[in-house]
mmCIF file of C-alpha atoms in Angstrom:
data_model
loop_
_atom_site.group_PDB
_atom_site.id
_atom_site.type_symbol
_atom_site.label_atom_id
_atom_site.label_comp_id
_atom_site.label_asym_id
_atom_site.label_seq_id
_atom_site.Cartn_x
_atom_site.Cartn_y
_atom_site.Cartn_z
ATOM 1 C CA MET A 9 79.569 86.198 125.019
ATOM 2 C CA ASP A 10 83.290 86.968 124.683
ATOM 3 C CA LYS A 11 84.686 90.455 125.312
ATOM 4 C CA TYR A 12 84.925 91.258 121.594
ATOM 5 C CA ASN A 13 81.286 90.542 120.846
ATOM 6 C CA GLN A 14 80.359 92.198 124.132
ATOM 7 C CA ALA A 15 82.095 95.431 123.090
ATOM 8 C CA ILE A 16 80.200 95.337 119.805
ATOM 9 C CA ALA A 17 76.904 94.554 121.541
ATOM 10 C CA ASP A 18 77.444 97.476 123.927
ATOM 11 C CA CYS A 19 77.886 99.928 121.035
ATOM 12 C CA GLY A 20 74.837 102.100 120.490
ATOM 13 C CA VAL A 21 75.794 103.370 117.028
ATOM 14 C CA THR A 22 73.138 102.677 114.388
ATOM 15 C CA THR A 23 73.610 99.905 111.836
ATOM 16 C CA ASP A 24 70.677 101.009 109.667
ATOM 17 C CA ASP A 25 72.121 102.129 106.323
ATOM 18 C CA ALA A 26 69.051 104.203 105.482
ATOM 19 C CA VAL A 27 69.230 106.049 108.804
ATOM 20 C CA VAL A 28 72.939 106.738 108.254
ATOM 21 C CA ALA A 29 72.306 108.142 104.773
ATOM 22 C CA ALA A 30 69.529 110.367 106.114
ATOM 23 C CA LYS A 31 71.749 111.663 108.945
ATOM 24 C CA VAL A 32 74.543 112.531 106.506
ATOM 25 C CA ASN A 33 72.138 114.403 104.234
ATOM 26 C CA GLU A 34 70.713 116.291 107.213
ATOM 27 C CA ILE A 35 74.162 117.360 108.394
ATOM 28 C CA LEU A 36 75.189 118.588 104.958
ATOM 29 C CA GLU A 37 71.937 120.445 104.349
ATOM 30 C CA LYS A 38 72.213 122.270 107.669
ATOM 31 C CA HIS A 39 75.936 122.924 107.964
ATOM 32 C CA LEU A 40 77.888 122.565 104.711
ATOM 33 C CA GLU A 41 77.421 126.155 103.568
ATOM 34 C CA GLU A 42 78.625 127.617 106.856
ATOM 35 C CA ASN A 43 81.979 125.886 106.325
ATOM 36 C CA ARG A 44 82.691 127.538 102.976
ATOM 37 C CA ARG A 45 85.140 129.894 104.625
ATOM 38 C CA PRO A 46 88.808 130.650 103.887
ATOM 39 C CA GLU A 47 89.888 129.504 107.344
ATOM 40 C CA VAL A 48 88.211 126.117 106.834
ATOM 41 C CA LEU A 49 89.970 125.660 103.490
ATOM 42 C CA ARG A 50 93.276 126.438 105.181
ATOM 43 C CA GLN A 51 92.526 123.970 107.964
ATOM 44 C CA CYS A 52 91.651 121.257 105.455
ATOM 45 C CA PHE A 53 94.913 121.919 103.617
ATOM 46 C CA ASN A 54 96.811 121.729 106.915
ATOM 47 C CA SER A 55 95.136 118.355 107.566
ATOM 48 C CA ILE A 56 96.367 116.664 104.375
ATOM 49 C CA ASP A 57 98.615 113.624 104.514
ATOM 50 C CA LEU A 58 100.301 114.266 101.160
ATOM 51 C CA THR A 59 100.661 110.798 99.724
ATOM 52 C CA THR A 60 102.715 108.977 97.107
ATOM 53 C CA LEU A 61 102.110 105.222 97.014
ATOM 54 C CA LYS A 62 102.946 104.169 93.470
ATOM 55 C CA THR A 63 104.742 101.040 92.332
ATOM 56 C CA THR A 64 107.026 103.366 90.364
ATOM 57 C CA ASP A 65 108.107 105.383 93.411
ATOM 58 C CA SER A 66 111.891 105.607 93.672
ATOM 59 C CA GLN A 67 114.415 107.299 95.911
ATOM 60 C CA ARG A 68 114.690 110.139 93.401
ATOM 61 C CA SER A 69 110.949 110.586 92.856
ATOM 62 C CA VAL A 70 110.239 110.569 96.611
ATOM 63 C CA ALA A 71 113.062 113.048 97.244
ATOM 64 C CA ASP A 72 111.617 115.351 94.586
ATOM 65 C CA PHE A 73 108.169 114.927 96.166
ATOM 66 C CA VAL A 74 109.532 116.004 99.550
ATOM 67 C CA GLU A 75 111.388 118.962 98.040
ATOM 68 C CA ARG A 76 108.063 120.384 96.872
ATOM 69 C CA VAL A 77 106.925 120.437 100.506
ATOM 70 C CA ASN A 78 110.160 122.220 101.436
ATOM 71 C CA ALA A 79 109.629 124.720 98.614
ATOM 72 C CA PHE A 80 106.060 125.378 99.699
ATOM 73 C CA GLU A 81 107.222 126.792 103.026
ATOM 74 C CA HIS A 82 109.408 129.323 101.209
ATOM 75 C CA GLU A 83 106.955 130.223 98.435
ATOM 76 C CA HIS A 84 103.858 130.423 100.653
ATOM 77 C CA PRO A 85 105.081 131.392 104.126
ATOM 78 C CA ASP A 86 101.632 132.794 104.966
ATOM 79 C CA LEU A 87 99.961 129.392 104.545
ATOM 80 C CA PRO A 88 100.166 126.348 106.826
ATOM 81 C CA PRO A 89 101.986 123.273 105.509
ATOM 82 C CA VAL A 90 100.433 119.862 104.970
ATOM 83 C CA ALA A 91 100.192 117.635 108.054
ATOM 84 C CA ALA A 92 102.380 114.756 106.873
ATOM 85 C CA ILE A 93 104.081 113.070 103.950
ATOM 86 C CA CYS A 94 102.892 109.473 103.542
ATOM 87 C CA VAL A 95 105.103 106.918 101.764
ATOM 88 C CA TYR A 96 105.966 103.234 101.659
ATOM 89 C CA PRO A 97 108.169 102.235 104.629
ATOM 90 C CA ASN A 98 111.360 101.796 102.583
ATOM 91 C CA PHE A 99 111.234 105.492 101.666
ATOM 92 C CA VAL A 100 111.028 106.794 105.235
ATOM 93 C CA PRO A 101 114.829 107.317 105.411
ATOM 94 C CA ILE A 102 114.662 109.439 102.233
ATOM 95 C CA VAL A 103 111.894 111.619 103.635
ATOM 96 C CA ARG A 104 113.727 111.961 106.951
ATOM 97 C CA THR A 105 116.887 113.082 105.124
ATOM 98 C CA VAL A 106 115.270 115.531 102.693
ATOM 99 C CA LEU A 107 112.417 117.048 104.721
ATOM 100 C CA ASP A 108 113.228 120.457 106.183
ATOM 101 C CA VAL A 109 109.810 121.469 107.520
ATOM 102 C CA SER A 110 109.634 120.526 111.186
ATOM 103 C CA GLU A 111 105.836 120.840 111.394
ATOM 104 C CA VAL A 112 105.334 118.100 108.789
ATOM 105 C CA ASP A 113 105.263 114.529 110.101
ATOM 106 C CA ILE A 114 106.500 111.425 108.308
ATOM 107 C CA ALA A 115 103.824 108.764 107.827
ATOM 108 C CA ALA A 116 104.344 105.282 106.418
ATOM 109 C CA VAL A 117 101.942 102.584 105.356
ATOM 110 C CA ALA A 118 103.174 99.349 106.925
ATOM 111 C CA GLY A 119 102.060 95.930 108.093
ATOM 112 C CA CYS A 120 101.935 94.581 104.523
ATOM 113 C CA PHE A 121 99.796 97.355 103.060
ATOM 114 C CA PRO A 122 97.360 97.263 101.294
ATOM 115 C CA SER A 123 96.238 93.631 101.702
ATOM 116 C CA ALA A 124 97.576 92.958 105.235
ATOM 117 C CA GLN A 125 98.089 89.379 104.059
ATOM 118 C CA SER A 126 101.249 88.035 105.633
ATOM 119 C CA PHE A 127 102.640 86.593 108.843
ATOM 120 C CA ILE A 128 102.084 88.840 111.843
ATOM 121 C CA GLU A 129 105.841 88.604 112.459
ATOM 122 C CA VAL A 130 106.431 90.197 109.046
ATOM 123 C CA LYS A 131 103.889 92.922 109.754
ATOM 124 C CA VAL A 132 105.346 93.946 113.107
ATOM 125 C CA ALA A 133 108.890 93.780 111.739
ATOM 126 C CA GLU A 134 108.011 96.125 108.886
ATOM 127 C CA ILE A 135 106.317 98.527 111.288
ATOM 128 C CA GLY A 136 109.301 98.423 113.635
ATOM 129 C CA LEU A 137 111.718 99.114 110.794
ATOM 130 C CA ALA A 138 109.647 102.079 109.617
ATOM 131 C CA VAL A 139 109.552 103.564 113.107
ATOM 132 C CA GLU A 140 113.283 102.971 113.572
ATOM 133 C CA ALA A 141 113.891 104.768 110.264
ATOM 134 C CA GLY A 142 112.057 107.828 111.531
ATOM 135 C CA ALA A 143 108.326 107.436 110.871
ATOM 136 C CA ASP A 144 106.136 109.503 113.186
ATOM 137 C CA GLU A 145 102.930 107.805 112.076
ATOM 138 C CA ILE A 146 102.084 104.309 110.846
ATOM 139 C CA ASP A 147 99.020 103.399 108.771
ATOM 140 C CA VAL A 148 98.081 99.701 109.049
ATOM 141 C CA VAL A 149 95.207 97.686 107.590
ATOM 142 C CA LEU A 150 92.699 95.781 109.692
ATOM 143 C CA PRO A 151 92.898 92.045 108.791
ATOM 144 C CA LEU A 152 89.699 91.805 106.799
ATOM 145 C CA GLY A 153 89.788 88.046 106.185
ATOM 146 C CA ASP A 154 89.768 87.324 109.900
ATOM 147 C CA PHE A 155 87.077 89.958 110.390
ATOM 148 C CA PHE A 156 84.753 88.344 107.854
ATOM 149 C CA ASP A 157 85.417 84.969 109.481
ATOM 150 C CA LYS A 158 84.265 86.637 112.724
ATOM 151 C CA ASP A 159 87.575 85.699 114.325
ATOM 152 C CA TYR A 160 87.530 88.912 116.318
ATOM 153 C CA GLU A 161 90.155 87.676 118.769
ATOM 154 C CA GLU A 162 92.666 87.287 115.921
ATOM 155 C CA VAL A 163 91.726 90.712 114.532
ATOM 156 C CA CYS A 164 92.319 92.377 117.890
ATOM 157 C CA ASP A 165 95.452 90.391 118.694
ATOM 158 C CA GLN A 166 97.036 91.471 115.401
ATOM 159 C CA LEU A 167 95.991 95.105 115.801
ATOM 160 C CA THR A 168 97.310 95.161 119.362
ATOM 161 C CA GLU A 169 100.652 93.713 118.272
ATOM 162 C CA MET A 170 100.940 96.218 115.442
ATOM 163 C CA LYS A 171 100.056 99.072 117.784
ATOM 164 C CA HIS A 172 102.749 97.880 120.198
ATOM 165 C CA SER A 173 105.287 97.788 117.372
ATOM 166 C CA CYS A 174 104.494 101.434 116.606
ATOM 167 C CA ARG A 175 105.961 102.362 119.990
ATOM 168 C CA GLU A 176 105.630 106.164 120.267
ATOM 169 C CA ALA A 177 104.449 106.576 116.671
ATOM 170 C CA ILE A 178 100.765 107.243 115.967
ATOM 171 C CA CYS A 179 98.901 104.133 114.816
ATOM 172 C CA LYS A 180 96.188 104.673 112.196
ATOM 173 C CA VAL A 181 94.010 101.625 111.504
ATOM 174 C CA ILE A 182 92.553 101.399 107.991
ATOM 175 C CA LEU A 183 89.161 99.681 107.972
ATOM 176 C CA GLU A 184 88.827 99.442 104.170
ATOM 177 C CA THR A 185 85.198 100.522 104.331
ATOM 178 C CA GLY A 186 84.605 99.837 100.638
ATOM 179 C CA ALA A 187 85.135 96.144 101.340
ATOM 180 C CA LEU A 188 83.125 96.217 104.581
ATOM 181 C CA LYS A 189 80.187 97.744 102.670
ATOM 182 C CA THR A 190 77.477 97.774 105.361
ATOM 183 C CA ALA A 191 76.911 100.061 108.309
ATOM 184 C CA GLU A 192 76.994 97.054 110.618
ATOM 185 C CA ASN A 193 80.387 95.854 109.377
ATOM 186 C CA ILE A 194 81.864 99.356 109.547
ATOM 187 C CA ARG A 195 80.564 99.837 113.081
ATOM 188 C CA ASN A 196 81.864 96.458 114.257
ATOM 189 C CA ALA A 197 85.297 96.997 112.696
ATOM 190 C CA SER A 198 85.477 100.468 114.246
ATOM 191 C CA VAL A 199 84.719 99.093 117.717
ATOM 192 C CA LEU A 200 87.375 96.374 117.413
ATOM 193 C CA ALA A 201 90.000 98.855 116.212
ATOM 194 C CA LEU A 202 89.192 101.353 118.947
ATOM 195 C CA TYR A 203 89.434 98.784 121.723
ATOM 196 C CA SER A 204 92.714 97.501 120.243
ATOM 197 C CA GLY A 205 94.360 100.870 120.830
ATOM 198 C CA ALA A 206 94.044 102.665 117.482
ATOM 199 C CA ASP A 207 95.061 106.325 117.618
ATOM 200 C CA PHE A 208 93.154 107.032 114.390
ATOM 201 C CA LEU A 209 90.459 105.290 112.397
ATOM 202 C CA LYS A 210 91.036 105.595 108.646
ATOM 203 C CA THR A 211 88.542 104.770 105.920
ATOM 204 C CA SER A 212 90.433 103.208 103.033
ATOM 205 C CA THR A 213 93.689 102.192 101.387
ATOM 206 C CA GLY A 214 92.620 103.680 98.075
ATOM 207 C CA LYS A 215 94.033 100.595 96.371
ATOM 208 C CA GLU A 216 91.924 97.467 96.178
ATOM 209 C CA ASN A 217 88.337 98.425 96.960
ATOM 210 C CA PRO A 218 85.954 101.381 96.644
ATOM 211 C CA GLY A 219 87.280 104.350 98.575
ATOM 212 C CA ALA A 220 85.792 106.521 101.273
ATOM 213 C CA SER A 221 82.141 107.437 101.651
ATOM 214 C CA LEU A 222 80.420 110.055 103.771
ATOM 215 C CA GLU A 223 78.207 107.352 105.260
ATOM 216 C CA ALA A 224 81.235 105.338 106.394
ATOM 217 C CA ALA A 225 82.784 108.489 107.839
ATOM 218 C CA TYR A 226 79.610 109.199 109.806
ATOM 219 C CA ILE A 227 79.537 105.715 111.347
ATOM 220 C CA MET A 228 83.238 105.794 112.224
ATOM 221 C CA CYS A 229 82.928 109.222 113.821
ATOM 222 C CA GLU A 230 79.886 108.116 115.826
ATOM 223 C CA CYS A 231 81.920 105.165 117.118
ATOM 224 C CA ILE A 232 84.808 107.482 118.013
ATOM 225 C CA ARG A 233 82.400 109.839 119.795
ATOM 226 C CA GLU A 234 80.847 107.032 121.828
ATOM 227 C CA TYR A 235 84.281 105.591 122.660
ATOM 228 C CA TYR A 236 85.446 109.037 123.834
ATOM 229 C CA GLU A 237 82.374 109.417 126.040
ATOM 230 C CA LYS A 238 83.085 106.020 127.648
ATOM 231 C CA THR A 239 86.878 106.276 128.001
ATOM 232 C CA GLY A 240 87.868 109.940 127.772
ATOM 233 C CA ARG A 241 90.458 109.078 125.066
ATOM 234 C CA MET A 242 90.358 111.143 121.883
ATOM 235 C CA VAL A 243 90.907 109.090 118.716
ATOM 236 C CA GLY A 244 91.462 110.775 115.380
ATOM 237 C CA PHE A 245 89.671 110.270 112.072
ATOM 238 C CA LYS A 246 91.330 110.090 108.657
ATOM 239 C CA VAL A 247 89.450 109.982 105.395
ATOM 240 C CA ALA A 248 91.342 108.525 102.436
ATOM 241 C CA GLY A 249 90.518 106.938 99.131
ATOM 242 C CA GLY A 250 89.242 109.173 96.350
ATOM 243 C CA VAL A 251 89.040 112.550 98.092
ATOM 244 C CA ALA A 252 90.216 114.895 95.352
ATOM 245 C CA THR A 253 88.097 118.062 95.320
ATOM 246 C CA THR A 254 87.579 120.948 97.699
ATOM 247 C CA GLU A 255 83.856 120.157 97.785
ATOM 248 C CA GLU A 256 84.527 116.593 98.933
ATOM 249 C CA ALA A 257 86.971 117.767 101.594
ATOM 250 C CA LEU A 258 84.442 120.279 102.940
ATOM 251 C CA LYS A 259 81.754 117.598 103.174
ATOM 252 C CA TYR A 260 83.982 115.301 105.218
ATOM 253 C CA TYR A 261 85.111 118.221 107.384
ATOM 254 C CA THR A 262 81.465 119.079 108.019
ATOM 255 C CA VAL A 263 80.509 115.531 109.018
ATOM 256 C CA VAL A 264 83.486 115.232 111.385
ATOM 257 C CA ARG A 265 82.832 118.639 112.934
ATOM 258 C CA GLU A 266 79.132 117.983 113.521
ATOM 259 C CA VAL A 267 79.521 114.455 114.892
ATOM 260 C CA LEU A 268 82.697 114.874 116.943
ATOM 261 C CA GLY A 269 82.831 118.590 117.637
ATOM 262 C CA GLU A 270 85.078 121.558 116.997
ATOM 263 C CA LYS A 271 88.029 120.219 118.972
ATOM 264 C CA TRP A 272 88.455 117.405 116.448
ATOM 265 C CA VAL A 273 88.953 119.762 113.496
ATOM 266 C CA GLN A 274 90.563 122.861 114.964
ATOM 267 C CA THR A 275 94.050 121.388 114.368
ATOM 268 C CA ASN A 276 95.375 118.430 112.373
ATOM 269 C CA GLU A 277 96.027 116.400 115.517
ATOM 270 C CA TYR A 278 92.754 114.479 115.198
ATOM 271 C CA PHE A 279 91.590 115.082 111.621
ATOM 272 C CA ARG A 280 93.436 114.069 108.472
ATOM 273 C CA ILE A 281 92.739 113.731 104.771
ATOM 274 C CA GLY A 282 94.884 111.242 102.868
ATOM 275 C CA ALA A 283 95.282 112.585 99.353
ATOM 276 C CA SER A 284 97.588 113.120 96.424
ATOM 277 C CA ARG A 285 95.344 115.199 94.133
ATOM 278 C CA LEU A 286 93.468 117.248 96.731
ATOM 279 C CA ALA A 287 96.390 119.507 97.697
ATOM 280 C CA ASN A 288 96.528 121.324 94.356
ATOM 281 C CA ASN A 289 92.758 121.733 94.163
ATOM 282 C CA LEU A 290 92.512 123.102 97.704
ATOM 283 C CA LEU A 291 95.509 125.359 97.180
ATOM 284 C CA GLY A 292 93.985 126.717 93.985
ATOM 285 C CA ASP A 293 90.759 127.600 95.798
ATOM 286 C CA ILE A 294 92.686 129.205 98.670
ATOM 287 C CA LEU A 295 94.790 131.319 96.279
ATOM 288 C CA GLY A 296 91.953 131.985 93.847
ATOM 289 C CA THR A 297 93.878 130.659 90.866
ATOM 290 C CA GLU A 298 94.510 127.197 89.408
ATOM 291 C CA THR A 299 97.798 125.728 90.582
ATOM 292 C CA LYS A 300 99.912 122.613 90.014
ATOM 293 C CA PHE A 301 102.314 123.146 92.887
ATOM 294 C CA PHE A 302 102.536 119.530 94.080
#
C-alpha cells in the first residue's frame, strides 16, 4: 500500500452517510439554540470572506466593492470587520490599493479556479502572481479528475506544488464536496489535502456543483480534528457555496464548534464563511433592522 492509501486507511473518520447525518442532527438539536447569541452573530460576521467572483467584475466594480468595506469601519466602528475580501487574482492589485482596513485580509481564488483544469505550471504561476500582487490568502481547487481516477500521487503532488507557490500566504484547498457526493470521497479528499499541507479545508467553489452541506462540513471537521490530534497542527475550516442566511451560518458555526472546539471559532483565524449575500443578512440581524450595506 502506498503512503497515500495508507494515510486514508489510517483515518478513523466514519464513511457511513447515515451515521454522519444522524451526528449532524444530534449536534444541532443539542447545541444550536445556545449559539443564538449576539456575540456569536458578531463572530460569524467577523469570519466572512466577502466575495465577488462574477464574470462581469471590473476594476471599477471591485474598487467600489472594497470601498464599502472601508466605509463599514467608519459607519459601524463598534462592530468587527469581515475577515477578508475574496476576488479573482487579477483584481488583487486593486484591492491592495483601495483597501484601508488593516484587519481585513486579501484572498484570491487561483490555480485555474473553479475547474482546476490546466497545466500545473499555469496553476503555480497564477498563484505566484497573486501572492506577488499582495494576496494574503489563496483558495485553490483539489484536482477532482485525478482524484476520481484514484491517482492520489498526482493529487498530492499538485496540491504540494500549489502550497509551495503560496509561500507565506495561507493556502485554502477547496474539495468541491458537491461533486464528491459521498462521505467516503469527502473523507479521502480531506486526508489527501491535509497531508499535502493545506492551511484550510474549504467545502465548495459555489460555481459548478452543489454547494456546501452540513454533512460535508462534519466529515471535514472530523478529519481536521483527527489530523490535529496526530500532528499538533491546527488547520482551518471554510464553508462556502450557498451560505446566505443567519440560520445557515449558525448551523455551520455550531457543527465546527462542537467537532473542533471553541478555539477554532473564537477568532477568524481558523473559521471562515465564504459569502456574498450573507453579510447583509447577518448585519441586519445584528443591528435589528434590514440592511443592504454591502
